Structures are given as C-alpha cells and as structure tokens.
Amino acid sequence: MSVLEKGLDMKRVALLFPGQGSQYEGMGKIWSKKFQGADRWFEEANDILGYDLKSICTEGSAAILSRTEYTQSALLTVSVIALEQYRQEIGIVPAFSAGHSLGEYSALVSSGVLSFADALRLVQQRGIAMQEAADAGLGEMAAVRGEELETLESLCEKHSSPGQPVAIGCYNSPRQYVLTGHQAAVARVTIAAELRGAQVTRLPVSGPFHSLLMSQVAERLSGVMRKFTFRESQWPVISNVTALPYANAEQIRDGLILQMTHPVKWLQTMRYLEEQKVELAVELGPRSVLKNLANDMTDKIRSFAFEREEDAFELARRFPLHDFISGCLSEAIAAPNANFNEEEYRTGVIQPVRKLKEMLQSAKESGVTGAGTEARAQRKEALDCMRLVLQTKRGQEGKECSQ
C-alpha cells in the first residue's frame, strides 16, 4: 500500500459518492474539460457497456440520462473520473468511503474492493433490472422536508397496505427524508404531509427504489453478484443498510442486495463519521447533493464538492504540494526491492528517486501551494515517479501487474 493509500498525517478524510438523482445534462462534458484522463475512462466504459456512454454523458438529453439503465453506469463512470482527478490533485486517501445508494459501488471501487470494470458490469445489470421494475409504472420516490420523522413514519404506516406499500427509503438528514413505494400510497402520504406544511419534491428517478417493490430485482441481483470478485478493502467502506463499515466480502455482497429493499441510512452514516472524528468530507461526482446534506446535519465535518472549482482549490490549498511529493518520495524509498537488474534499477529507481528529491527541494523553495495548473502537473509527475519505482522494485511481478 502506497503512501497515497495510507494517507498522510493530516486531518481524517471521508470520500463520499452520490447516487441516482445527482445526474444532470452535460455532466460528462464538464468532467472531460476538468480532467485530461476522462476520455480513457469513457472509452473503457463504452467497450464494457456496448454503447456510447460518453455521448449520453456529454450530449444526451436529461430524459435519456434519467433512465435508470443509463443513469447508473453514467454516475459510476463520472464518479470514478472524479476519484482519479482527486487522486492526482490531492492524493490524500481517506479514513472511510461511503456512497449514497448507487454511490456505494463507487465507494467500493475507490477502496479497491471492486475494479472499475466489474463495478460497471454489476451496475449495468442492476440498472437494467431496476429499469424493468420502473417500467411497470407502479412506484415513485419523493423527498419531504419540514416534517418530523415520527410523524412521517406514522403517516407511512397509516397509508401503506400489502398491495400498495410506502415507507421511508432514505434517511438523508434530520430535515429531509425520502418516501418510496407504490405511486398511490406515496401520493397519499405526500398530500397529508403537505397539508401539515411540509415541502415535497418528486425525485428524478424512475422507480420505487429501496422498497419492498424491488424484491424481485434484489433476487435477480443476488444471482449476478456471485459471479464477481470482491477484494479486501484498503480502508473501511460504510454500508447503506447498517451505517457501519463492512467486515468482509460476503457482508458486502449481502449489503448490496439488501440495499435494494432497505432504506439508505445516510443520516446515520454521517453520524458515524462524526463519531470517528472525521473532519473533512469530499464529494466525488456530479453536483453537490451530499455536501448540502452534510451541511444540513453537522458543523463538525467540513464538506467539499470536488466538482466545484472553489472547493477543489480550497482542498488543494489545505494539502500542500511539498507534503504530497514528500509522501511519494517516502514510499518510493521504503518499498522493498525484488529487482536485481542493474540497468532497470538505475532507470526505474535511482533516476525517479533523484527526480522526486529535486522536486521536493524545488517545492520547498518556491512555496507553490497545492492548487493551480503548475501544482497539478507536479503532483502528476511525482505520482508517476513513485509508480515507476514501485513497479521496477517489484520486478517481473510489477510488469505483470501493469499489463
């Protein structure tokens, strides 16, 4: 595990990944401009999915992008692109990752549990199954603000029936809860809540997610889930269902299946992060929904939406360039060597280590902050040097891993 994977001795950070509803028309165009490596991820996604996801993300209409079969793959890909930019520009690995609903898959990619390719294949199957359920036209979701939780739960119990269920699908903040279930039952509860003065917003999703109406989708996803490899997590990922870190791969599989029919405990997740002394939360993906929710419930965690230029700049300022380079240098030197080819060692270890030392000295003397185009280029160069050293020191094993 590299220094970027261990994190530097700084504030405890959590990475947050948004779920369905955060998508917007043209979001791929924004990230393609922000991050030079975006096209590579879009190309990989296009190959895996069998259609042009990049066009949907950059030029597709809001109506197309809001179809679950496309939305989920689009959000995962854009979130991973944001993650890669974060790694290059900031590089501080978190104490925790968490994702809201679909965002949990992005969180699992961030921590190495799932590869991007496997997560995308899983999400594609998840999206198709959920779209089929949504096409039945029986359900919907609605956000409610300004109503007490106990009252909302009581209204759900009153207006729910075996054939027309309604329940809380997301505990988003102390002031916002999301209803999910049969369209008629959701309508009855929202009307009752509005009469009491609550604010109701119908969500731009195409199905009754996180409700009992998704039981068949959960069963279908269970069969798909067994075909994929879940690796050991590099740091804790918090479950939507329990609001606690997953303990092992089997628990992750079960959690992703249960997530389909159980509520997202986002409020409880943020409370857990507070208890664990997390100080900074970084939202990686489109919009700033999770940042806004965090601001709605806590003043102990400073939240940033990485898509916002001012937030990205402030994060880079907080994590100085010389600390980043120093971390890369420390990991390059500390890594054990298994390559005894003198020429490879000279070009793949000695030269890049020397370059890192020169960059570190220059960063200290110049006083360049963590932000801006120059700092971004130097972070990337330092990261490339460190990766080259690690690959070279691993010898033949490193070559195989890079292929």
Tab-separated table of C-alpha atoms in Angstrom:
chain	number	residue	atom	x	y	z
A	1	MET	CA	0.000	0.000	0.000
A	2	SER	CA	1.496	3.310	-1.087
A	3	VAL	CA	1.637	6.489	0.951
A	4	LEU	CA	-1.308	7.706	-1.100
A	5	GLU	CA	-3.176	4.628	0.079
A	6	LYS	CA	-2.078	5.013	3.688
A	7	GLY	CA	-2.827	8.722	3.791
A	8	LEU	CA	-0.629	11.444	5.196
A	9	ASP	CA	-0.576	12.514	8.808
A	10	MET	CA	-3.312	15.085	8.349
A	11	LYS	CA	-6.988	15.537	9.002
A	12	ARG	CA	-9.207	12.477	8.790
A	13	VAL	CA	-10.961	12.487	5.428
A	14	ALA	CA	-14.020	10.650	4.124
A	15	LEU	CA	-14.787	10.273	0.421
A	16	LEU	CA	-18.490	10.482	-0.436
A	17	PHE	CA	-20.071	9.321	-3.702
A	18	PRO	CA	-23.503	10.479	-4.908
A	19	GLY	CA	-26.354	8.299	-6.092
A	20	GLN	CA	-29.165	8.481	-8.581
A	21	GLY	CA	-30.745	11.911	-8.813
A	22	SER	CA	-27.395	13.736	-8.936
A	23	GLN	CA	-27.091	13.327	-12.716
A	24	TYR	CA	-27.576	16.317	-14.992
A	25	GLU	CA	-27.483	17.021	-18.699
A	26	GLY	CA	-23.931	17.553	-19.974
A	27	MET	CA	-22.178	16.389	-16.803
A	28	GLY	CA	-19.685	14.357	-18.820
A	29	LYS	CA	-18.640	17.447	-20.755
A	30	ILE	CA	-17.800	19.235	-17.515
A	31	TRP	CA	-15.551	16.416	-16.323
A	32	SER	CA	-13.893	15.931	-19.715
A	33	LYS	CA	-12.800	19.564	-19.545
A	34	LYS	CA	-11.681	19.302	-15.927
A	35	PHE	CA	-9.689	16.084	-16.247
A	36	GLN	CA	-7.460	15.161	-19.198
A	37	GLY	CA	-7.696	11.445	-18.429
A	38	ALA	CA	-11.503	11.365	-18.600
A	39	ASP	CA	-11.668	10.052	-22.165
A	40	ARG	CA	-9.781	6.891	-21.207
A	41	TRP	CA	-12.440	6.010	-18.644
A	42	PHE	CA	-15.256	6.794	-21.044
A	43	GLU	CA	-13.641	4.621	-23.718
A	44	GLU	CA	-13.329	1.720	-21.293
A	45	ALA	CA	-16.943	2.186	-20.251
A	46	ASN	CA	-18.087	2.255	-23.898
A	47	ASP	CA	-16.277	-1.044	-24.560
A	48	ILE	CA	-17.757	-2.746	-21.492
A	49	LEU	CA	-21.312	-1.482	-21.916
A	50	GLY	CA	-21.566	-1.884	-25.675
A	51	TYR	CA	-22.923	1.611	-26.306
A	52	ASP	CA	-21.628	5.184	-26.349
A	53	LEU	CA	-21.880	6.239	-22.710
A	54	LYS	CA	-19.710	9.283	-23.329
A	55	SER	CA	-22.238	10.716	-25.776
A	56	ILE	CA	-25.031	10.161	-23.282
A	57	CYS	CA	-22.998	11.918	-20.572
A	58	THR	CA	-21.898	14.814	-22.769
A	59	GLU	CA	-24.684	15.308	-25.309
A	60	GLY	CA	-27.618	13.171	-24.186
A	61	SER	CA	-30.889	14.744	-23.106
A	62	ALA	CA	-31.981	14.836	-19.486
A	63	ALA	CA	-34.746	12.377	-20.366
A	64	ILE	CA	-32.290	9.759	-21.663
A	65	LEU	CA	-29.859	10.311	-18.812
A	66	SER	CA	-32.645	9.875	-16.269
A	67	ARG	CA	-33.428	6.345	-17.473
A	68	THR	CA	-32.060	4.044	-14.791
A	69	GLU	CA	-30.427	1.695	-17.307
A	70	TYR	CA	-28.180	4.621	-18.360
A	71	THR	CA	-28.121	6.747	-15.218
A	72	GLN	CA	-26.361	4.251	-13.023
A	73	SER	CA	-23.495	3.493	-15.411
A	74	ALA	CA	-23.122	7.206	-16.136
A	75	LEU	CA	-22.926	8.182	-12.475
A	76	LEU	CA	-20.451	5.428	-11.639
A	77	THR	CA	-18.173	6.414	-14.514
A	78	VAL	CA	-18.261	10.135	-13.767
A	79	SER	CA	-17.658	9.450	-10.068
A	80	VAL	CA	-14.608	7.294	-10.872
A	81	ILE	CA	-13.294	10.031	-13.159
A	82	ALA	CA	-13.706	12.474	-10.258
A	83	LEU	CA	-11.912	9.991	-7.986
A	84	GLU	CA	-8.949	9.779	-10.358
A	85	GLN	CA	-8.684	13.541	-10.568
A	86	TYR	CA	-8.836	13.743	-6.782
A	87	ARG	CA	-6.033	11.193	-6.509
A	88	GLN	CA	-3.827	13.189	-8.856
A	89	GLU	CA	-4.576	16.633	-7.454
A	90	ILE	CA	-4.996	15.894	-3.741
A	91	GLY	CA	-3.837	12.323	-3.172
A	92	ILE	CA	-4.891	12.013	0.461
A	93	VAL	CA	-6.542	8.659	0.969
A	94	PRO	CA	-9.492	8.622	3.340
A	95	ALA	CA	-10.187	7.054	6.668
A	96	PHE	CA	-13.542	5.950	5.180
A	97	SER	CA	-15.536	5.839	1.959
A	98	ALA	CA	-19.305	5.949	1.707
A	99	GLY	CA	-21.752	6.183	-1.150
A	100	HIS	CA	-25.425	7.079	-1.255
A	101	SER	CA	-27.335	4.133	-2.771
A	102	LEU	CA	-25.725	3.605	-6.199
A	103	GLY	CA	-22.766	5.622	-4.899
A	104	GLU	CA	-21.834	2.671	-2.698
A	105	TYR	CA	-20.475	0.944	-5.810
A	106	SER	CA	-18.221	3.948	-6.488
A	107	ALA	CA	-17.068	3.819	-2.859
A	108	LEU	CA	-16.155	0.156	-3.295
A	109	VAL	CA	-14.141	0.997	-6.423
A	110	SER	CA	-12.325	3.745	-4.532
A	111	SER	CA	-11.182	1.314	-1.831
A	112	GLY	CA	-10.150	-1.425	-4.262
A	113	VAL	CA	-12.944	-3.875	-3.388
A	114	LEU	CA	-14.245	-3.814	-6.969
A	115	SER	CA	-12.410	-2.988	-10.166
A	116	PHE	CA	-13.995	-0.272	-12.289
A	117	ALA	CA	-14.777	-2.843	-14.984
A	118	ASP	CA	-16.512	-5.238	-12.573
A	119	ALA	CA	-18.417	-2.444	-10.848
A	120	LEU	CA	-19.604	-1.149	-14.206
A	121	ARG	CA	-20.794	-4.594	-15.289
A	122	LEU	CA	-22.602	-5.037	-11.976
A	123	VAL	CA	-24.182	-1.613	-12.162
A	124	GLN	CA	-25.255	-2.228	-15.753
A	125	GLN	CA	-27.126	-5.362	-14.678
A	126	ARG	CA	-28.526	-3.541	-11.648
A	127	GLY	CA	-29.724	-0.651	-13.800
A	128	ILE	CA	-31.396	-2.876	-16.377
A	129	ALA	CA	-33.240	-4.847	-13.690
A	130	MET	CA	-34.319	-1.678	-11.904
A	131	GLN	CA	-35.459	-0.064	-15.145
A	132	GLU	CA	-37.665	-3.069	-15.877
A	133	ALA	CA	-39.227	-2.677	-12.444
A	134	ALA	CA	-39.636	1.044	-13.036
A	135	ASP	CA	-41.306	0.497	-16.416
A	136	ALA	CA	-44.192	-1.149	-14.590
A	137	GLY	CA	-45.092	2.400	-13.565
A	138	LEU	CA	-46.270	1.441	-10.101
A	139	GLY	CA	-43.852	3.368	-7.923
A	140	GLU	CA	-42.129	6.650	-7.263
A	141	MET	CA	-39.992	8.479	-4.734
A	142	ALA	CA	-40.461	11.883	-3.129
A	143	ALA	CA	-38.317	13.964	-0.780
A	144	VAL	CA	-40.037	15.509	2.221
A	145	ARG	CA	-38.640	18.427	4.200
A	146	GLY	CA	-40.058	20.055	7.305
A	147	GLU	CA	-41.797	17.058	8.848
A	148	GLU	CA	-40.808	15.187	11.994
A	149	LEU	CA	-39.552	11.646	11.466
A	150	GLU	CA	-42.052	10.123	13.888
A	151	THR	CA	-44.949	11.835	12.116
A	152	LEU	CA	-43.740	10.732	8.697
A	153	GLU	CA	-43.344	7.140	9.876
A	154	SER	CA	-46.847	7.249	11.313
A	155	LEU	CA	-48.251	8.546	8.015
A	156	CYS	CA	-46.473	5.766	6.122
A	157	GLU	CA	-47.933	3.154	8.437
A	158	LYS	CA	-51.408	4.646	8.081
A	159	HIS	CA	-51.408	4.847	4.275
A	160	SER	CA	-49.474	1.668	3.480
A	161	SER	CA	-51.014	-1.683	2.580
A	162	PRO	CA	-49.646	-5.039	1.350
A	163	GLY	CA	-50.585	-4.178	-2.238
A	164	GLN	CA	-49.624	-0.513	-2.032
A	165	PRO	CA	-46.618	-0.139	0.323
A	166	VAL	CA	-44.996	3.157	1.228
A	167	ALA	CA	-42.049	3.672	3.569
A	168	ILE	CA	-39.042	5.865	4.185
A	169	GLY	CA	-36.449	4.908	1.573
A	170	CYS	CA	-33.695	7.325	2.578
A	171	TYR	CA	-32.807	8.963	5.878
A	172	ASN	CA	-30.934	11.845	4.282
A	173	SER	CA	-30.735	14.400	7.090
A	174	PRO	CA	-32.689	15.469	10.184
A	175	ARG	CA	-34.751	17.691	7.888
A	176	GLN	CA	-35.066	15.534	4.767
A	177	TYR	CA	-36.476	12.060	4.317
A	178	VAL	CA	-37.348	10.280	1.092
A	179	LEU	CA	-40.562	8.326	0.627
A	180	THR	CA	-40.610	5.290	-1.642
A	181	GLY	CA	-43.217	2.781	-2.681
A	182	HIS	CA	-46.435	2.433	-4.660
A	183	GLN	CA	-47.375	5.597	-6.510
A	184	ALA	CA	-50.832	5.854	-4.953
A	185	ALA	CA	-49.544	5.285	-1.424
A	186	VAL	CA	-46.718	7.806	-1.842
A	187	ALA	CA	-49.277	10.325	-3.100
A	188	ARG	CA	-51.473	9.804	-0.034
A	189	VAL	CA	-48.576	10.388	2.347
A	190	THR	CA	-47.204	13.413	0.494
A	191	ILE	CA	-50.643	15.061	0.387
A	192	ALA	CA	-51.026	14.534	4.127
A	193	ALA	CA	-47.514	15.923	4.736
A	194	GLU	CA	-48.140	18.974	2.548
A	195	LEU	CA	-51.345	19.716	4.415
A	196	ARG	CA	-49.204	19.819	7.543
A	197	GLY	CA	-46.850	22.354	5.919
A	198	ALA	CA	-44.084	20.065	4.683
A	199	GLN	CA	-42.235	20.666	1.408
A	200	VAL	CA	-42.453	17.794	-1.071
A	201	THR	CA	-40.257	17.245	-4.141
A	202	ARG	CA	-40.784	14.405	-6.604
A	203	LEU	CA	-37.388	12.888	-7.378
A	204	PRO	CA	-35.982	12.435	-10.911
A	205	VAL	CA	-35.737	8.651	-10.552
A	206	SER	CA	-37.739	6.066	-12.424
A	207	GLY	CA	-38.752	3.591	-9.738
A	208	PRO	CA	-39.626	2.845	-6.093
A	209	PHE	CA	-36.058	2.103	-5.051
A	210	HIS	CA	-35.256	0.865	-1.536
A	211	SER	CA	-38.769	-0.504	-1.106
A	212	LEU	CA	-40.427	-3.918	-0.971
A	213	LEU	CA	-41.475	-3.398	-4.592
A	214	MET	CA	-37.839	-4.088	-5.530
A	215	SER	CA	-37.821	-7.612	-4.062
A	216	GLN	CA	-37.677	-9.360	-7.441
A	217	VAL	CA	-34.814	-7.079	-8.512
A	218	ALA	CA	-32.953	-7.994	-5.312
A	219	GLU	CA	-33.364	-11.698	-6.066
A	220	ARG	CA	-32.100	-11.202	-9.607
A	221	LEU	CA	-29.140	-9.147	-8.412
A	222	SER	CA	-28.256	-11.847	-5.886
A	223	GLY	CA	-27.592	-14.306	-8.689
A	224	VAL	CA	-25.482	-11.791	-10.613
A	225	MET	CA	-23.447	-10.792	-7.534
A	226	ARG	CA	-21.939	-14.270	-7.070
A	227	LYS	CA	-20.130	-14.029	-10.401
A	228	PHE	CA	-17.870	-11.168	-9.317
A	229	THR	CA	-14.738	-10.979	-7.184
A	230	PHE	CA	-14.761	-8.753	-4.107
A	231	ARG	CA	-11.256	-7.960	-2.853
A	232	GLU	CA	-10.049	-6.875	0.564
A	233	SER	CA	-10.818	-3.231	1.202
A	234	GLN	CA	-7.897	-0.809	1.527
A	235	TRP	CA	-9.915	1.186	4.066
A	236	PRO	CA	-13.418	0.859	5.576
A	237	VAL	CA	-16.471	1.326	3.352
A	238	ILE	CA	-19.727	2.089	5.167
A	239	SER	CA	-22.866	0.096	4.380
A	240	ASN	CA	-26.081	1.924	3.463
A	241	VAL	CA	-28.091	-0.730	5.277
A	242	THR	CA	-26.290	-0.713	8.644
A	243	ALA	CA	-24.453	2.642	8.573
A	244	LEU	CA	-21.391	0.705	9.771
A	245	PRO	CA	-18.236	-0.443	7.954
A	246	TYR	CA	-18.391	-3.736	6.093
A	247	ALA	CA	-16.436	-6.524	7.781
A	248	ASN	CA	-15.743	-8.768	4.781
A	249	ALA	CA	-16.561	-9.518	1.140
A	250	GLU	CA	-19.548	-11.722	1.949
A	251	GLN	CA	-21.068	-8.966	4.023
A	252	ILE	CA	-20.582	-6.550	1.128
A	253	ARG	CA	-22.448	-8.859	-1.264
A	254	ASP	CA	-25.299	-9.230	1.206
A	255	GLY	CA	-25.388	-5.489	1.848
A	256	LEU	CA	-25.637	-4.582	-1.832
A	257	ILE	CA	-28.556	-6.979	-2.234
A	258	LEU	CA	-30.340	-5.812	0.930
A	259	GLN	CA	-29.830	-2.226	-0.206
A	260	MET	CA	-32.459	-2.789	-2.909
A	261	THR	CA	-35.295	-3.269	-0.421
A	262	HIS	CA	-33.967	-1.463	2.675
A	263	PRO	CA	-33.625	2.267	3.369
A	264	VAL	CA	-30.413	4.224	2.864
A	265	LYS	CA	-29.224	5.273	6.315
A	266	TRP	CA	-27.297	8.331	5.201
A	267	LEU	CA	-28.063	10.392	8.296
A	268	GLN	CA	-26.780	7.540	10.438
A	269	THR	CA	-23.712	7.210	8.209
A	270	MET	CA	-22.777	10.848	8.755
A	271	ARG	CA	-23.325	10.456	12.493
A	272	TYR	CA	-20.929	7.503	12.439
A	273	LEU	CA	-18.306	9.587	10.605
A	274	GLU	CA	-18.703	12.256	13.277
A	275	GLU	CA	-18.122	9.674	15.999
A	276	GLN	CA	-14.971	8.508	14.193
A	277	LYS	CA	-13.585	12.078	14.280
A	278	VAL	CA	-13.720	12.609	10.527
A	279	GLU	CA	-13.026	16.280	9.884
A	280	LEU	CA	-13.277	16.617	6.106
A	281	ALA	CA	-15.679	15.013	3.624
A	282	VAL	CA	-15.101	15.202	-0.130
A	283	GLU	CA	-17.946	14.509	-2.551
A	284	LEU	CA	-16.687	12.949	-5.778
A	285	GLY	CA	-19.165	13.061	-8.637
A	286	PRO	CA	-21.717	15.390	-10.202
A	287	ARG	CA	-23.398	18.205	-8.265
A	288	SER	CA	-23.104	18.822	-4.527
A	289	VAL	CA	-26.090	16.945	-3.075
A	290	LEU	CA	-24.092	15.137	-0.390
A	291	LYS	CA	-22.201	18.275	0.593
A	292	ASN	CA	-25.529	20.069	1.053
A	293	LEU	CA	-26.931	17.212	3.123
A	294	ALA	CA	-23.807	17.206	5.304
A	295	ASN	CA	-24.144	20.937	5.883
A	296	ASP	CA	-27.770	20.268	6.811
A	297	MET	CA	-26.839	17.966	9.679
A	298	THR	CA	-23.384	18.706	11.082
A	299	ASP	CA	-20.927	21.510	11.730
A	300	LYS	CA	-18.218	19.083	12.845
A	301	ILE	CA	-17.372	17.872	9.339
A	302	ARG	CA	-16.232	20.394	6.720
A	303	SER	CA	-17.618	19.217	3.368
A	304	PHE	CA	-16.394	19.859	-0.159
A	305	ALA	CA	-17.920	19.071	-3.558
A	306	PHE	CA	-14.937	18.349	-5.792
A	307	GLU	CA	-16.830	19.340	-8.944
A	308	ARG	CA	-16.965	22.922	-7.693
A	309	GLU	CA	-13.798	24.782	-8.664
A	310	GLU	CA	-13.663	26.779	-5.435
A	311	ASP	CA	-13.938	23.603	-3.350
A	312	ALA	CA	-11.239	21.805	-5.351
A	313	PHE	CA	-8.958	24.821	-4.989
A	314	GLU	CA	-9.509	25.005	-1.233
A	315	LEU	CA	-8.758	21.284	-0.831
A	316	ALA	CA	-5.519	21.618	-2.774
A	317	ARG	CA	-4.557	24.600	-0.626
A	318	ARG	CA	-5.136	22.582	2.537
A	319	PHE	CA	-2.863	19.748	1.359
A	320	PRO	CA	0.434	21.400	0.303
A	321	LEU	CA	2.365	20.223	-2.726
A	322	HIS	CA	5.596	19.562	-0.808
A	323	ASP	CA	3.730	17.167	1.541
A	324	PHE	CA	2.395	15.266	-1.457
A	325	ILE	CA	5.839	14.957	-3.059
A	326	SER	CA	7.393	14.029	0.288
A	327	GLY	CA	4.880	11.221	0.664
A	328	CYS	CA	5.641	9.890	-2.811
A	329	LEU	CA	9.378	10.011	-2.082
A	330	SER	CA	8.979	8.246	1.268
A	331	GLU	CA	7.021	5.412	-0.280
A	332	ALA	CA	9.444	5.065	-3.190
A	333	ILE	CA	12.404	4.738	-0.828
A	334	ALA	CA	10.669	2.486	1.705
A	335	ALA	CA	9.333	-0.063	-0.783
A	336	PRO	CA	11.309	-3.367	-0.660
A	337	ASN	CA	13.260	-4.284	-3.787
A	338	ALA	CA	12.900	-7.562	-5.691
A	339	ASN	CA	14.575	-6.437	-8.922
A	340	PHE	CA	18.338	-7.001	-9.212
A	341	ASN	CA	18.736	-5.966	-12.835
A	342	GLU	CA	21.232	-3.095	-12.560
A	343	GLU	CA	20.083	-1.216	-15.666
A	344	GLU	CA	16.389	-1.455	-14.762
A	345	TYR	CA	17.166	-0.392	-11.193
A	346	ARG	CA	19.145	2.627	-12.396
A	347	THR	CA	16.474	3.911	-14.775
A	348	GLY	CA	13.427	2.778	-12.801
A	349	VAL	CA	14.523	3.532	-9.235
A	350	ILE	CA	17.611	5.724	-8.913
A	351	GLN	CA	16.613	8.287	-11.541
A	352	PRO	CA	12.988	8.786	-10.448
A	353	VAL	CA	14.008	8.940	-6.765
A	354	ARG	CA	16.566	11.599	-7.651
A	355	LYS	CA	13.847	13.462	-9.555
A	356	LEU	CA	11.498	13.307	-6.555
A	357	LYS	CA	14.209	14.741	-4.312
A	358	GLU	CA	14.776	17.602	-6.748
A	359	MET	CA	11.023	18.267	-6.964
A	360	LEU	CA	10.709	18.277	-3.178
A	361	GLN	CA	13.534	20.783	-2.788
A	362	SER	CA	12.061	22.967	-5.524
A	363	ALA	CA	8.594	22.879	-3.933
A	364	LYS	CA	10.004	23.940	-0.573
A	365	GLU	CA	11.976	26.794	-2.102
A	366	SER	CA	9.267	28.059	-4.467
A	367	GLY	CA	6.427	27.959	-1.982
A	368	VAL	CA	3.996	26.694	-4.643
A	369	THR	CA	0.688	25.824	-2.991
A	370	GLY	CA	-1.348	22.705	-3.590
A	371	ALA	CA	-3.579	24.441	-6.123
A	372	GLY	CA	-3.306	25.598	-9.697
A	373	THR	CA	-2.135	24.201	-13.027
A	374	GLU	CA	1.559	24.102	-12.096
A	375	ALA	CA	0.909	22.203	-8.872
A	376	ARG	CA	-1.418	19.789	-10.673
A	377	ALA	CA	1.303	18.930	-13.191
A	378	GLN	CA	3.882	18.420	-10.437
A	379	ARG	CA	1.549	16.154	-8.461
A	380	LYS	CA	1.053	14.003	-11.540
A	381	GLU	CA	4.798	13.876	-12.204
A	382	ALA	CA	5.526	12.889	-8.590
A	383	LEU	CA	2.860	10.207	-8.716
A	384	ASP	CA	4.271	8.839	-11.979
A	385	CYS	CA	7.784	8.711	-10.482
A	386	MET	CA	6.554	6.843	-7.431
A	387	ARG	CA	4.603	4.351	-9.524
A	388	LEU	CA	7.626	3.720	-11.729
A	389	VAL	CA	9.795	2.982	-8.682
A	390	LEU	CA	7.212	0.624	-7.182
A	391	GLN	CA	6.765	-1.203	-10.470
A	392	THR	CA	10.526	-1.512	-11.017
A	393	LYS	CA	11.235	-2.734	-7.489
A	394	ARG	CA	8.611	-5.463	-7.877
A	395	GLY	CA	10.499	-6.806	-10.891
A	396	GLN	CA	8.640	-9.300	-13.071
A	397	GLU	CA	5.630	-9.195	-10.748
A	398	GLY	CA	5.340	-5.445	-11.243
A	399	LYS	CA	5.482	-5.824	-15.027
A	400	GLU	CA	2.693	-8.378	-14.975
A	401	CYS	CA	0.537	-6.194	-12.720
A	402	SER	CA	0.899	-3.244	-15.074
A	403	GLN	CA	-0.254	-5.182	-18.137
